[in-house]
XYZ file of C-alpha atoms in Angstrom:
252
model
C -15.350 -51.504 1.686
C -11.683 -52.495 0.705
C -9.163 -49.816 -0.453
C -6.055 -51.001 -2.502
C -2.890 -49.307 -3.049
C -1.068 -50.315 -6.268
C 2.828 -49.232 -6.164
C 4.477 -49.749 -9.474
C 8.224 -49.282 -9.763
C 8.887 -49.924 -13.385
C 9.971 -47.296 -15.794
C 8.166 -48.920 -18.828
C 4.278 -47.990 -19.137
C 3.807 -51.168 -21.607
C 6.170 -53.429 -19.434
C 4.762 -56.662 -18.101
C 5.265 -55.396 -14.549
C 2.681 -52.398 -15.855
C 0.320 -54.882 -17.245
C 0.620 -57.076 -14.084
C -0.334 -53.969 -12.034
C -3.170 -53.184 -14.247
C -4.378 -56.883 -13.805
C -4.209 -56.344 -9.994
C -6.021 -53.066 -10.257
C -8.751 -54.846 -12.419
C -9.239 -57.810 -9.895
C -9.135 -55.533 -6.641
C -12.606 -54.797 -5.150
C -13.807 -51.446 -4.372
C -11.500 -48.574 -4.522
C -8.036 -48.589 -5.968
C -5.341 -46.012 -5.521
C -2.181 -45.762 -7.434
C 1.425 -44.995 -7.222
C 3.325 -45.316 -10.394
C 6.423 -44.074 -9.250
C 8.360 -43.772 -12.471
C 5.537 -42.175 -14.089
C 4.985 -39.679 -11.223
C 8.755 -38.847 -11.370
C 8.791 -39.569 -7.764
C 12.267 -38.392 -6.371
C 13.804 -41.193 -4.175
C 16.491 -39.467 -2.538
C 15.800 -37.877 0.945
C 17.675 -34.571 1.192
C 17.855 -31.361 3.263
C 16.399 -29.376 0.210
C 12.960 -31.224 0.777
C 12.973 -29.557 4.160
C 14.380 -26.238 3.491
C 17.132 -27.403 5.798
C 20.338 -25.212 5.834
C 23.187 -27.051 7.456
C 23.615 -30.754 9.071
C 20.806 -32.949 8.174
C 19.476 -35.623 10.278
C 16.691 -37.443 8.430
C 15.101 -39.004 11.327
C 14.841 -35.981 13.421
C 14.031 -33.533 10.443
C 11.037 -36.281 9.425
C 9.857 -36.262 12.980
C 9.828 -32.498 13.353
C 8.066 -32.126 9.950
C 5.374 -34.704 10.820
C 4.683 -33.118 14.145
C 4.349 -29.669 12.502
C 2.284 -31.273 9.793
C 4.814 -29.594 7.180
C 6.274 -32.831 5.476
C 7.114 -32.292 1.802
C 3.740 -32.464 -0.393
C 4.624 -35.534 -2.369
C 5.482 -37.381 0.976
C 2.069 -36.237 2.318
C 0.081 -37.580 -0.671
C 1.723 -40.907 -0.571
C 1.242 -41.206 3.230
C -2.430 -40.175 2.586
C -2.726 -43.102 0.266
C -0.996 -45.635 2.538
C -3.283 -44.628 5.612
C -6.192 -45.076 3.404
C -5.334 -48.361 1.976
C -6.250 -51.692 3.584
C -3.994 -53.496 1.089
C -0.797 -52.522 -0.697
C 0.217 -54.436 -3.812
C 3.937 -53.792 -4.911
C 4.804 -54.469 -8.541
C 8.519 -54.298 -9.241
C 11.334 -56.298 -11.327
C 14.287 -57.670 -9.081
C 17.135 -55.483 -10.171
C 20.740 -56.403 -8.855
C 19.361 -58.546 -6.147
C 16.927 -56.278 -4.922
C 14.073 -54.014 -5.726
C 14.705 -50.882 -7.941
C 16.253 -47.721 -6.269
C 13.152 -45.818 -6.753
C 11.118 -48.326 -4.633
C 13.768 -48.206 -1.714
C 13.628 -44.415 -2.002
C 9.923 -44.549 -1.687
C 10.388 -46.331 1.772
C 13.125 -44.088 2.751
C 10.793 -40.890 2.290
C 7.176 -42.025 2.648
C 7.695 -44.323 5.737
C 8.697 -41.167 7.610
C 9.700 -40.986 11.385
C 6.913 -39.533 13.251
C 4.290 -40.201 10.737
C 4.516 -43.743 9.816
C 6.627 -45.155 12.869
C 8.172 -44.009 16.135
C 10.537 -45.361 18.673
C 7.315 -46.763 20.314
C 5.200 -47.696 17.472
C 6.891 -50.229 15.418
C 6.926 -54.035 14.669
C 3.801 -55.527 16.897
C 2.859 -51.832 17.786
C 3.315 -50.397 14.197
C 1.026 -47.625 12.982
C -0.012 -49.823 9.956
C -1.297 -52.868 12.152
C -4.235 -54.292 10.183
C -3.005 -53.498 6.739
C -1.512 -55.983 4.639
C 0.843 -56.086 1.645
C 2.218 -58.325 -1.044
C 5.118 -58.325 -3.718
C 4.480 -59.321 -7.174
C 8.070 -59.581 -8.670
C 9.548 -60.680 -11.877
C 13.273 -61.942 -12.216
C 15.276 -62.386 -15.395
C 16.703 -65.589 -13.875
C 15.075 -68.907 -13.936
C 13.047 -70.325 -11.032
C 15.919 -72.634 -10.511
C 18.609 -70.286 -10.449
C 16.533 -68.039 -7.977
C 15.945 -70.776 -5.581
C 17.187 -71.638 -2.311
C 20.104 -73.341 -3.849
C 20.414 -71.382 -7.025
C 23.341 -69.376 -8.334
C 21.338 -65.855 -8.300
C 20.485 -66.623 -4.668
C 16.949 -67.089 -3.040
C 14.620 -64.342 -4.331
C 12.616 -64.658 -1.104
C 15.615 -63.728 0.857
C 16.466 -60.840 -1.553
C 13.007 -59.490 -0.636
C 13.166 -60.011 3.276
C 14.544 -56.529 3.761
C 11.857 -54.856 1.988
C 9.367 -57.162 3.524
C 10.866 -56.415 7.099
C 10.503 -52.590 6.584
C 7.001 -52.944 6.084
C 6.896 -55.290 9.130
C 8.790 -52.702 11.197
C 5.735 -50.351 10.390
C 3.085 -53.242 11.380
C 2.068 -54.389 8.112
C 1.230 -58.078 7.699
C 3.066 -59.197 4.682
C 2.055 -61.957 2.445
C 4.605 -64.570 0.697
C 5.664 -62.815 -2.477
C 4.218 -63.818 -5.977
C 7.203 -64.552 -8.076
C 7.398 -64.585 -11.917
C 10.817 -65.924 -13.102
C 12.697 -65.932 -16.296
C 11.440 -62.881 -17.976
C 13.598 -60.385 -20.059
C 13.628 -59.160 -23.790
C 16.367 -61.373 -25.206
C 14.254 -64.223 -26.094
C 13.725 -65.239 -29.838
C 11.631 -67.505 -31.817
C 9.862 -70.471 -30.005
C 11.295 -69.110 -26.627
C 9.597 -65.934 -27.155
C 6.351 -67.405 -27.929
C 6.607 -69.617 -24.783
C 7.403 -66.330 -22.737
C 4.281 -64.512 -24.122
C 2.311 -67.657 -23.292
C 3.451 -67.572 -19.751
C 3.038 -63.798 -19.517
C -0.391 -64.331 -20.440
C -1.189 -67.178 -17.977
C 0.238 -64.964 -15.164
C -1.911 -61.997 -16.037
C -5.008 -64.213 -16.153
C -4.323 -65.744 -12.910
C -4.160 -62.519 -11.066
C -7.874 -62.438 -10.619
C -8.165 -65.489 -8.941
C -4.869 -64.596 -6.572
C -6.734 -61.326 -5.493
C -9.961 -62.980 -5.024
C -8.283 -65.552 -2.664
C -6.405 -62.800 -0.782
C -7.611 -63.913 2.613
C -6.314 -67.495 2.072
C -2.822 -66.326 0.634
C 0.014 -67.321 3.368
C 1.782 -64.733 5.196
C 5.331 -64.449 5.775
C 6.579 -65.341 9.253
C 8.375 -62.791 11.520
C 9.172 -62.841 15.065
C 6.960 -61.238 17.779
C 8.207 -58.518 20.234
C 7.988 -61.100 22.821
C 10.424 -63.410 21.059
C 13.390 -61.055 21.970
C 15.132 -59.875 25.220
C 14.855 -56.463 26.501
C 18.160 -55.966 24.677
C 16.712 -57.056 21.486
C 18.270 -60.475 21.082
C 16.459 -63.432 19.875
C 15.435 -65.636 22.922
C 16.857 -69.209 22.937
C 13.546 -70.724 22.947
C 12.371 -68.630 20.042
C 11.929 -69.829 16.674
C 14.448 -68.272 14.035
C 12.059 -67.557 10.873
C 14.877 -66.095 8.797
C 18.501 -66.382 8.112
C 18.774 -62.812 8.765
C 17.873 -63.199 12.532
C 19.332 -66.222 13.926
C 20.625 -67.611 17.430
C 24.003 -66.816 18.504
C 26.507 -69.876 18.326
C 25.957 -72.144 21.296
C 22.282 -71.037 21.731
C 19.907 -73.616 20.545
C 16.091 -73.075 20.094
C-alpha cells in the first residue's frame, strides 16, 4: 500500500493550488494524509516558547533534546508522524518572492527536527527518509519564458533548489518539479477564459502524472562520495547545480 502526504501551502481554500492538491489526492492510490498548513493555522516560527525554554535558545540542541525525550511540541509530533507514515510527499504551493511561502519554509524549520528527522550522521545518502519520494507542484505568476533559465524572473527550478536540497539532506528522493506558469487574478476577457482552460487542463492531467509516478524524472544531486572528507566537491565529480560548483581552476 502506498501512503501519500499532501502538503498544501496556500491561504485560499478555493485557490487553484488547493484544487490542484485535491486533484493529487484524488489521483493518489491507497491512503492519503493531509497537511493544509494555512487551514491548520500552523505556526511557522521556531521559538523557545514551543519548548518552555527560558533563556538562550539553541534550536538545533533543543530540538535534539526534545526528540530524544520524545517531548517535541504536539503539532510537530503530528507532522512527523505523517512524514514517517508517507511513502510520497506532494507539495502544492505558489512561488512568492522567488521562493516558497514562509509557512512552508517554517514547516521545514520545525518539522524536520534535529534528532527526529536527521542527525549529524544520518543525512544525505544516510538520511532518515531514504526510500521516501517527494515532488513539488508549483504555480508562478510570471510566464514560462520569464521563469526559465534566461528569463527576467530567474529560473524557477533554481529558486526551488534550496527546498529540494532540504529534503535531499533528510534522505528523500526528489522528483523534478511540475510547474504551472502565468497564473494570477488580473486576467480579463479572453485572457481570463484562456487561463481557466489552462487550469482545467492541468487539473485533468494530474491523474496521469500521479499514475506515472515511477517514471517521473528525479532531480540529480551529488552523492556523498562526490565530496572530499572536508566536504568539497571532488575535481572528477560532476556538478549538478550552480549551487555546488567546482572551484576556479578545478575541472571535472
